[in-house]
Short mmCIF file of C-alpha atoms in Angstrom, two decimals:
data_model
loop_
_atom_site.label_atom_id
_atom_site.label_comp_id
_atom_site.label_asym_id
_atom_site.label_seq_id
_atom_site.Cartn_x
_atom_site.Cartn_y
_atom_site.Cartn_z
CA UNK A 13 0.00 0.00 0.00
CA UNK A 14 2.68 2.46 1.08
CA UNK A 15 4.83 1.66 -1.96
CA UNK A 16 1.86 2.17 -4.23
CA UNK A 17 1.22 5.63 -2.79
CA UNK A 18 4.91 6.51 -3.10
CA UNK A 19 5.03 5.32 -6.69
CA UNK A 20 1.90 7.11 -7.88
CA UNK A 21 2.29 10.38 -6.00
CA UNK A 22 6.05 10.74 -5.76
CA UNK A 23 8.48 10.22 -2.91
CA UNK A 24 7.77 12.56 -0.04
CA UNK A 25 4.14 13.33 -0.85
CA UNK A 26 2.91 9.77 -1.41
CA UNK A 27 4.41 8.59 1.87
CA UNK A 28 3.03 11.59 3.76
CA UNK A 29 -0.45 11.04 2.38
CA UNK A 30 -0.29 7.33 3.16
CA UNK A 31 0.80 7.97 6.74
CA UNK A 32 -1.91 10.58 7.24
CA UNK A 33 -4.62 8.30 5.91
CA UNK A 34 -3.20 5.40 7.90
CA UNK A 35 -3.34 7.46 11.10
CA UNK A 36 -6.89 8.56 10.32
CA UNK A 37 -8.07 5.10 11.35
CA UNK A 38 -7.17 5.89 14.97
CA UNK A 39 -9.17 9.11 14.74
CA UNK A 40 -12.13 7.02 13.57
CA UNK A 41 -11.65 4.36 16.28
CA UNK A 42 -11.48 7.00 18.99
CA UNK A 43 -14.62 8.69 17.62
CA UNK A 44 -16.45 5.36 17.64
CA UNK A 45 -15.36 4.59 21.20
CA UNK A 46 -16.58 8.01 22.30
CA UNK A 47 -19.86 7.64 20.42
CA UNK A 48 -20.66 4.15 21.67
CA UNK A 49 -19.46 4.73 25.24
CA UNK A 50 -21.02 8.18 25.36
CA UNK A 51 -24.26 6.84 23.93
CA UNK A 52 -24.45 4.10 26.58
CA UNK A 53 -23.92 6.58 29.43
CA UNK A 54 -26.29 9.09 27.82
CA UNK A 55 -29.00 6.41 27.78
CA UNK A 56 -28.68 5.91 31.53
CA UNK A 57 -28.61 9.67 32.14
CA UNK A 58 -31.71 10.12 29.98
CA UNK A 59 -33.48 7.27 31.77
CA UNK A 60 -32.62 8.85 35.12
CA UNK A 61 -34.12 12.13 33.95
CA UNK A 62 -37.47 10.73 32.83
CA UNK A 63 -38.26 8.28 35.64
CA UNK A 64 -40.26 9.79 38.48
CA UNK A 65 -38.22 10.89 41.46
CA UNK A 66 -36.51 14.19 42.05
CA UNK A 67 -33.20 12.83 43.23
CA UNK A 68 -32.37 10.90 40.06
CA UNK A 69 -33.50 13.62 37.71
CA UNK A 70 -31.53 16.21 39.68
CA UNK A 71 -28.48 14.00 39.50
CA UNK A 72 -28.92 13.60 35.76
CA UNK A 73 -29.32 17.36 35.25
CA UNK A 74 -26.21 18.00 37.31
CA UNK A 75 -24.20 15.47 35.32
CA UNK A 76 -25.27 16.99 32.01
CA UNK A 77 -24.52 20.51 33.21
CA UNK A 78 -21.13 19.54 34.62
CA UNK A 79 -19.72 17.79 31.57
CA UNK A 80 -21.15 20.35 29.17
CA UNK A 81 -19.47 23.13 31.14
CA UNK A 82 -16.05 21.55 31.49
CA UNK A 83 -13.88 22.19 28.42
CA UNK A 84 -12.89 19.02 26.57
CA UNK A 85 -9.26 20.11 26.80
CA UNK A 86 -9.50 20.20 30.60
CA UNK A 87 -11.13 16.74 30.67
CA UNK A 88 -8.21 15.45 28.64
CA UNK A 89 -5.64 17.10 30.91
CA UNK A 90 -7.41 15.93 34.07
CA UNK A 91 -7.76 12.32 32.93
CA UNK A 92 -4.49 12.11 30.98
CA UNK A 93 -2.20 13.95 33.42
CA UNK A 94 -4.08 14.88 36.58
CA UNK A 95 -5.53 11.56 37.68
CA UNK A 96 -2.40 9.51 36.82
CA UNK A 97 -0.21 11.96 38.81
CA UNK A 98 -2.62 12.07 41.73
CA UNK A 99 -2.86 8.31 42.16
CA UNK A 100 0.59 7.46 40.74
CA UNK A 101 -1.00 5.32 38.05
CA UNK A 102 0.07 4.59 34.53
CA UNK A 103 -2.82 5.42 32.23
CA UNK A 104 -2.33 4.78 28.54
CA UNK A 105 -3.49 7.50 26.12
CA UNK A 106 -6.19 5.21 24.69
CA UNK A 107 -8.03 4.92 28.02
CA UNK A 108 -7.55 8.55 28.98
CA UNK A 109 -8.61 9.97 25.61
CA UNK A 110 -11.41 7.43 25.25
CA UNK A 111 -12.80 8.20 28.69
CA UNK A 112 -12.51 11.98 28.30
CA UNK A 113 -14.32 11.95 24.96
CA UNK A 114 -16.90 9.47 26.27
CA UNK A 115 -17.80 11.75 29.19
CA UNK A 116 -17.90 14.76 26.88
CA UNK A 117 -20.13 12.94 24.39
CA UNK A 118 -22.45 11.48 27.03
CA UNK A 119 -23.39 14.90 28.39
CA UNK A 120 -24.28 16.35 25.00
CA UNK A 121 -26.14 13.26 23.79
CA UNK A 122 -28.09 13.11 27.05
CA UNK A 123 -29.07 16.74 26.52
CA UNK A 124 -30.24 16.01 22.98
CA UNK A 125 -32.14 12.88 23.95
CA UNK A 126 -33.84 14.43 26.98
CA UNK A 127 -34.79 17.36 24.76
CA UNK A 128 -36.32 14.96 22.25
CA UNK A 129 -38.32 13.12 24.91
CA UNK A 130 -39.64 16.33 26.43
CA UNK A 131 -40.50 17.64 22.96
CA UNK A 132 -43.13 14.91 22.61
CA UNK A 133 -46.39 16.62 23.64
CA UNK A 134 -47.59 15.82 27.17
CA UNK A 135 -51.01 14.83 25.82
CA UNK A 136 -49.38 11.71 24.35
CA UNK A 137 -48.38 10.68 27.85
CA UNK A 138 -51.85 11.40 29.21
CA UNK A 139 -53.45 9.49 26.35
CA UNK A 140 -51.40 6.45 27.25
CA UNK A 141 -52.36 6.82 30.90
CA UNK A 142 -56.04 7.01 29.97
CA UNK A 143 -55.67 3.71 28.14
CA UNK A 144 -54.35 2.19 31.34
CA UNK A 145 -50.78 1.63 30.12
CA UNK A 146 -47.98 1.51 32.66
CA UNK A 147 -45.22 4.15 32.63
CA UNK A 148 -42.85 1.63 31.04
CA UNK A 149 -45.37 0.84 28.30
CA UNK A 150 -46.08 4.53 27.67
CA UNK A 151 -42.35 5.19 27.31
CA UNK A 152 -41.60 2.23 25.10
CA UNK A 153 -44.68 2.26 22.87
CA UNK A 154 -45.68 5.92 22.67
CA UNK A 155 -42.98 8.38 23.69
CA UNK A 156 -39.77 6.71 22.48
CA UNK A 157 -40.83 6.03 18.87
CA UNK A 158 -41.67 9.71 18.49
CA UNK A 159 -38.64 10.94 20.42
CA UNK A 160 -36.22 8.82 18.40
CA UNK A 161 -37.39 10.49 15.20
CA UNK A 162 -36.62 13.87 16.73
CA UNK A 163 -33.27 12.81 18.16
CA UNK A 164 -31.72 11.10 15.15
CA UNK A 165 -30.68 14.21 13.23
CA UNK A 166 -28.97 16.07 16.09
CA UNK A 167 -27.30 12.83 17.23
CA UNK A 168 -25.71 12.33 13.82
CA UNK A 169 -24.84 16.02 13.82
CA UNK A 170 -23.06 15.64 17.13
CA UNK A 171 -20.78 12.97 15.66
CA UNK A 172 -19.12 15.84 13.80
CA UNK A 173 -18.31 17.45 17.15
CA UNK A 174 -16.82 14.16 18.37
CA UNK A 175 -14.56 13.76 15.33
CA UNK A 176 -13.40 17.36 15.67
CA UNK A 177 -12.92 16.76 19.40
CA UNK A 178 -10.55 13.84 18.80
CA UNK A 179 -8.08 16.29 17.24
CA UNK A 180 -7.24 17.42 20.80
CA UNK A 181 -6.27 13.95 22.03
CA UNK A 182 -2.70 14.35 20.75
CA UNK A 183 -2.12 16.67 23.71
CA UNK A 184 -1.99 13.67 26.06
CA UNK A 185 0.03 11.57 23.63
CA UNK A 186 -2.70 9.84 21.66
CA UNK A 187 -1.42 8.76 18.26
CA UNK A 188 -3.79 9.84 15.49
CA UNK A 189 -4.07 11.98 12.36
CA UNK A 190 -3.16 15.09 14.34
CA UNK A 191 0.06 13.58 15.75
CA UNK A 192 1.33 12.38 12.39
CA UNK A 193 0.37 15.61 10.65
CA UNK A 194 2.13 17.76 13.22
CA UNK A 195 5.25 15.62 13.02
CA UNK A 196 5.40 16.08 9.24
CA UNK A 197 4.60 19.79 9.42
CA UNK A 198 7.50 20.28 11.85
CA UNK A 199 9.92 18.18 9.80
CA UNK A 200 12.43 19.89 7.53
CA UNK A 201 11.57 17.65 4.54
CA UNK A 202 10.75 19.86 1.53
CA UNK A 203 7.17 19.42 0.34
CA UNK A 204 5.85 18.89 3.86
CA UNK A 205 5.61 22.53 4.91
CA UNK A 206 2.81 23.51 7.30
CA UNK A 207 0.87 25.18 4.46
CA UNK A 208 0.77 21.83 2.64
CA UNK A 209 0.14 19.50 5.58
CA UNK A 210 -2.53 21.40 7.48
CA UNK A 211 -4.84 21.95 4.49
CA UNK A 212 -4.37 18.25 3.68
CA UNK A 213 -5.38 17.35 7.24
CA UNK A 214 -8.29 19.75 7.05
CA UNK A 215 -9.46 17.98 3.89
CA UNK A 216 -9.26 14.59 5.61
CA UNK A 217 -11.23 15.84 8.64
CA UNK A 218 -13.67 17.54 6.28
CA UNK A 219 -14.28 14.37 4.31
CA UNK A 220 -15.07 12.57 7.58
CA UNK A 221 -17.35 15.29 8.95
CA UNK A 222 -19.09 16.78 5.94
CA UNK A 223 -21.04 13.65 4.90
CA UNK A 224 -22.31 13.37 8.49
CA UNK A 225 -23.36 17.03 8.44
CA UNK A 226 -25.22 16.58 5.17
CA UNK A 227 -26.84 13.38 6.40
CA UNK A 228 -27.91 15.03 9.63
CA UNK A 229 -29.46 17.96 7.76
CA UNK A 230 -31.35 15.64 5.40
CA UNK A 231 -32.71 13.63 8.33
CA UNK A 232 -33.68 16.82 10.07
CA UNK A 233 -35.73 17.90 7.07
CA UNK A 234 -37.38 14.51 6.81
CA UNK A 235 -37.93 13.62 10.45
CA UNK A 236 -37.89 16.97 12.19
CA UNK A 237 -35.64 17.84 15.09
CA UNK A 238 -35.85 18.69 18.74
CA UNK A 239 -33.00 21.16 18.43
CA UNK A 240 -35.41 24.06 18.82
CA UNK A 241 -36.15 22.72 22.25
CA UNK A 242 -32.71 21.61 23.38
CA UNK A 243 -31.02 24.79 22.09
CA UNK A 244 -28.86 25.08 18.99
CA UNK A 245 -25.74 24.28 20.97
CA UNK A 246 -25.61 20.52 20.64
CA UNK A 247 -26.98 20.44 17.13
CA UNK A 248 -24.36 22.92 15.94
CA UNK B 4 -2.99 7.13 48.13
CA UNK B 5 -3.92 10.45 46.72
CA UNK B 6 -2.77 13.55 48.48
CA UNK B 7 -4.24 16.79 47.27
CA UNK B 8 -2.09 19.84 47.73
CA UNK B 9 -4.07 22.74 46.38
CA UNK B 10 -2.22 25.07 48.72
CA UNK B 11 0.95 24.63 46.67
CA UNK B 12 -0.79 26.64 43.95
CA UNK B 13 -2.83 29.01 46.07
CA UNK B 14 -0.06 30.23 48.31
CA UNK B 15 2.31 31.01 45.45
CA UNK B 16 1.65 34.59 44.32
CA UNK B 17 3.50 34.00 41.04
CA UNK B 18 1.12 31.20 40.08
CA UNK B 19 -1.95 33.19 41.08
CA UNK B 20 -0.73 36.12 38.99
CA UNK B 21 -0.15 33.82 35.98
CA UNK B 22 -3.65 32.37 36.31
CA UNK B 23 -5.15 35.85 36.56
CA UNK B 24 -3.25 37.07 33.50
CA UNK B 25 -4.16 33.90 31.60
CA UNK B 26 -7.84 34.29 32.39
CA UNK B 27 -7.64 37.90 31.21
CA UNK B 28 -5.92 36.93 27.94
CA UNK B 29 -8.43 34.12 27.34
CA UNK B 30 -11.36 36.42 28.04
CA UNK B 31 -10.12 39.32 25.92
CA UNK B 32 -9.14 37.15 22.94
CA UNK B 33 -12.44 35.26 23.03
CA UNK B 34 -14.51 38.43 23.24
CA UNK B 35 -12.59 40.22 20.48
CA UNK B 36 -12.58 37.06 18.35
CA UNK B 37 -16.33 36.86 18.94
CA UNK B 38 -16.83 40.49 17.87
CA UNK B 39 -14.74 40.19 14.70
CA UNK B 40 -16.34 36.84 13.98
CA UNK B 41 -19.79 38.33 14.42
CA UNK B 42 -19.02 41.17 11.98
CA UNK B 43 -17.73 38.68 9.40
CA UNK B 44 -20.76 36.50 10.06
CA UNK B 45 -23.07 39.43 9.24
CA UNK B 46 -21.49 39.67 5.80
CA UNK B 47 -21.57 35.91 5.26
CA UNK B 48 -25.20 35.67 6.35
CA UNK B 49 -26.18 38.64 4.14
CA UNK B 50 -24.48 37.08 1.10
CA UNK B 51 -26.40 33.87 1.64
CA UNK B 52 -29.71 35.45 2.60
CA UNK B 53 -29.89 37.77 -0.43
CA UNK B 54 -28.51 35.05 -2.74
CA UNK B 55 -25.79 37.26 -4.20
CA UNK B 56 -24.23 35.13 -6.95
CA UNK B 57 -20.66 33.83 -6.48
CA UNK B 58 -20.34 35.47 -3.05
CA UNK B 59 -23.19 33.29 -1.81
CA UNK B 60 -21.50 30.08 -2.94
CA UNK B 61 -18.19 31.24 -1.48
CA UNK B 62 -19.85 32.06 1.83
CA UNK B 63 -21.55 28.65 1.94
CA UNK B 64 -18.29 26.86 1.14
CA UNK B 65 -16.51 28.89 3.85
CA UNK B 66 -19.13 28.13 6.49
CA UNK B 67 -19.24 24.42 5.65
CA UNK B 68 -15.47 24.05 5.53
CA UNK B 69 -14.87 25.82 8.84
CA UNK B 70 -17.69 24.02 10.62
CA UNK B 71 -16.49 20.60 9.47
CA UNK B 72 -12.81 20.91 10.39
CA UNK B 73 -11.26 21.16 13.87
CA UNK B 74 -10.33 24.59 15.22
CA UNK B 75 -6.84 23.37 16.04
CA UNK B 76 -6.08 22.47 12.40
CA UNK B 77 -7.36 25.85 11.24
CA UNK B 78 -5.26 27.53 13.90
CA UNK B 79 -2.05 25.68 13.03
CA UNK B 80 -2.54 26.57 9.37
CA UNK B 81 -3.10 30.23 10.23
CA UNK B 82 -0.22 30.36 12.71
CA UNK B 83 2.41 28.28 10.88
CA UNK B 84 1.24 27.83 7.28
CA UNK B 85 0.16 31.31 6.21
CA UNK B 86 3.17 33.23 7.62
CA UNK B 87 5.54 30.84 5.83
CA UNK B 88 3.57 31.12 2.60
CA UNK B 89 3.36 34.91 2.55
CA UNK B 90 6.46 35.75 4.58
CA UNK B 91 5.06 37.75 7.48
CA UNK B 92 5.41 37.40 11.24
CA UNK B 93 2.82 38.44 13.78
CA UNK B 94 2.83 38.08 17.55
CA UNK B 95 1.25 34.82 18.77
CA UNK B 96 -1.93 36.50 19.90
CA UNK B 97 -2.44 37.96 16.40
CA UNK B 98 -2.55 34.48 14.87
CA UNK B 99 -4.83 33.30 17.66
CA UNK B 100 -7.21 36.24 17.19
CA UNK B 101 -7.38 35.62 13.44
CA UNK B 102 -8.00 31.90 13.95
CA UNK B 103 -10.74 32.50 16.54
CA UNK B 104 -12.42 35.15 14.37
CA UNK B 105 -12.38 32.82 11.38
CA UNK B 106 -13.78 29.98 13.46
CA UNK B 107 -16.48 32.06 15.17
CA UNK B 108 -17.58 33.67 11.89
CA UNK B 109 -18.76 30.38 10.40
CA UNK B 110 -20.77 29.28 13.47
CA UNK B 111 -22.38 32.69 13.93
CA UNK B 112 -23.15 32.95 10.20
CA UNK B 113 -25.06 29.68 10.32
CA UNK B 114 -27.13 30.84 13.30
CA UNK B 115 -27.79 34.27 11.75
CA UNK B 116 -28.89 32.63 8.52
CA UNK B 117 -31.48 30.59 10.41
CA UNK B 118 -32.56 33.78 12.18
CA UNK B 119 -32.90 35.70 8.92
CA UNK B 120 -34.86 32.85 7.36
CA UNK B 121 -37.30 32.89 10.29
CA UNK B 122 -38.30 36.55 9.68
CA UNK B 123 -41.57 37.09 7.86
CA UNK B 124 -40.92 38.17 4.23
CA UNK B 125 -43.50 40.90 4.69
CA UNK B 126 -40.96 42.80 6.79
CA UNK B 127 -38.53 43.15 3.89
CA UNK B 128 -41.34 43.92 1.45
CA UNK B 129 -42.69 46.67 3.72
CA UNK B 130 -39.22 48.23 3.86
CA UNK B 131 -39.06 47.97 0.06
CA UNK B 132 -42.43 49.67 -0.26
CA UNK B 133 -41.20 52.52 1.93
CA UNK B 134 -38.26 53.00 -0.45
CA UNK B 135 -35.64 51.95 2.12
CA UNK B 136 -32.47 50.74 0.37
CA UNK B 137 -31.79 47.05 0.73
CA UNK B 138 -28.60 47.40 2.83
CA UNK B 139 -30.35 49.78 5.21
CA UNK B 140 -33.36 47.51 5.59
CA UNK B 141 -30.96 44.64 6.30
CA UNK B 142 -29.32 46.61 9.11
CA UNK B 143 -32.42 48.32 10.47
CA UNK B 144 -35.20 45.80 9.85
CA UNK B 145 -34.00 42.23 9.31
CA UNK B 146 -30.90 42.11 11.46
CA UNK B 147 -32.34 43.31 14.79
CA UNK B 148 -35.13 40.77 14.50
CA UNK B 149 -32.78 37.96 13.50
CA UNK B 150 -30.39 38.72 16.36
CA UNK B 151 -33.24 39.02 18.85
CA UNK B 152 -34.71 35.71 17.72
CA UNK B 153 -31.35 33.94 17.75
CA UNK B 154 -29.82 35.56 20.82
CA UNK B 155 -30.07 32.44 23.01
CA UNK B 156 -28.42 30.31 20.32
CA UNK B 157 -25.70 32.91 19.70
CA UNK B 158 -25.01 33.08 23.42
CA UNK B 159 -24.77 29.34 23.98
CA UNK B 160 -22.64 28.95 20.83
CA UNK B 161 -20.33 31.68 22.11
CA UNK B 162 -19.92 29.88 25.43
CA UNK B 163 -19.36 26.57 23.63
CA UNK B 164 -16.66 28.22 21.51
CA UNK B 165 -15.12 29.88 24.58
CA UNK B 166 -14.61 26.42 26.06
CA UNK B 167 -12.61 25.40 22.96
CA UNK B 168 -10.26 28.41 23.01
CA UNK B 169 -7.77 26.62 25.26
CA UNK B 170 -6.10 25.31 22.11
CA UNK B 171 -4.55 28.74 21.44
CA UNK B 172 -2.03 27.87 24.16
CA UNK B 173 -0.62 25.37 21.64
CA UNK B 174 0.78 28.22 19.52
CA UNK B 175 2.31 29.93 22.52
CA UNK B 176 -0.40 32.40 23.50
CA UNK B 177 -0.17 32.88 27.27
CA UNK B 178 -3.84 32.15 27.93
CA UNK B 179 -5.44 30.33 30.85
CA UNK B 180 -4.54 26.86 29.56
CA UNK B 181 -0.95 27.96 28.94
CA UNK B 182 -0.74 29.23 32.53
CA UNK B 183 -2.02 25.84 33.72
CA UNK B 184 0.47 23.86 31.65
CA UNK B 185 3.29 26.14 32.87
CA UNK B 186 2.34 25.79 36.53
CA UNK B 187 1.97 22.03 36.05
CA UNK B 188 5.49 21.82 34.62
CA UNK B 189 6.84 23.70 37.66
CA UNK B 190 4.85 22.14 40.48
CA UNK B 191 3.97 18.65 39.14
CA UNK B 192 0.59 19.01 40.85
CA UNK B 193 -1.27 18.16 37.62
CA UNK B 194 -4.61 17.26 39.12
CA UNK B 195 -4.81 20.31 41.35
CA UNK B 196 -3.70 22.64 38.57
CA UNK B 197 -6.14 21.41 35.95
CA UNK B 198 -8.95 21.16 38.48
CA UNK B 199 -8.37 24.81 39.35
CA UNK B 200 -8.32 25.67 35.66
CA UNK B 201 -11.58 23.83 35.07
CA UNK B 202 -13.25 25.76 37.88
CA UNK B 203 -12.00 29.06 36.42
CA UNK B 204 -13.25 28.12 32.94
CA UNK B 205 -16.67 27.15 34.28
CA UNK B 206 -16.94 30.39 36.26
CA UNK B 207 -15.90 32.45 33.25
CA UNK B 208 -18.43 30.72 31.02
CA UNK B 209 -21.13 31.43 33.62
CA UNK B 210 -20.25 35.13 33.42
CA UNK B 211 -20.84 35.31 29.66
#
């Protein structure tokens, strides 16, 4: 593969492009970890918000507020440097970056999903009650099918934020597109100047993010969105 | 086990001064980046709203490209790529301000566009009927309504962007994150330092 790139595109450039694309896989893996892990936590946070009981819903609100307010960069520093120093642990960049992005993602997804559930009109809930359904049945059969339609578009849209967020993981030593790109941009090899490498990296990030943006917008047109209710922040 | 030594930071006046300066630099650069970005966003949104040929497509391409690439890549290109390409040298904060303005402009433009689209077309037609030139009706009629309608979104987007500005420390700007990294390298109290920084960031974002 590498030889093919070098042969077709010439010596420094082919190798640079191959290495960048090769490193992009780690950007994608990290994004997927954050999305899946964050989604799982967000589900629990959302469930805690909608079940009756003030304590759980307060806890869920606090969680969402906390991790939406803490900058991603600080989460990375705290989990990648702070916690290992404090407890004299060795934490590898995969766990630290994965956990930081998971927490970051979970808060925003929980916000989107709660917004979608609360955007379903209250009369739907009352209608279910009148039919004698239990809370669990109302949720599963009436509210969730409608809420999912509203939540899909902003959820896909948020994946763009996750991918862009992974570009910060290099700060705690995570090896991805950003690391390799920076190394080339700082190298004295002619043809790998910063004004060549960074636009190239931007194009790679763009080709990961733009299809998701377009997809999210199409879904939003087709299915509607709860972003009006949960604020433009997460959907942006 | 863990021993927390926050006092190692708090009782050192040099560290406190660095944190204060860093918070000031972060705040000032974010606010001025936000203002410049907002002005650029007005132009971008106007180009797209009035469907001015060529400029409209360029504005759309700009907004989409900026919104779908990480701030840090844009910033490295502006700080290291452009000066090498055109042979100029600015202070670090100049590059950071340009990068933040560029980044903010795209996000604000998208929100303003939605705001402009939400205004009843009768408003523009009424201004037309009164003989108000188009640029004046944009400033006096459409814009105030769009900004008023979109103020909550603009505000939360601004705070969201403020929380990402820590990356400017990576090009040497002595902002809040830079102060934290510096103190960490001196004191080795990483957890305490970044916890303090987080609290300062959260408090600053609550002020906006």
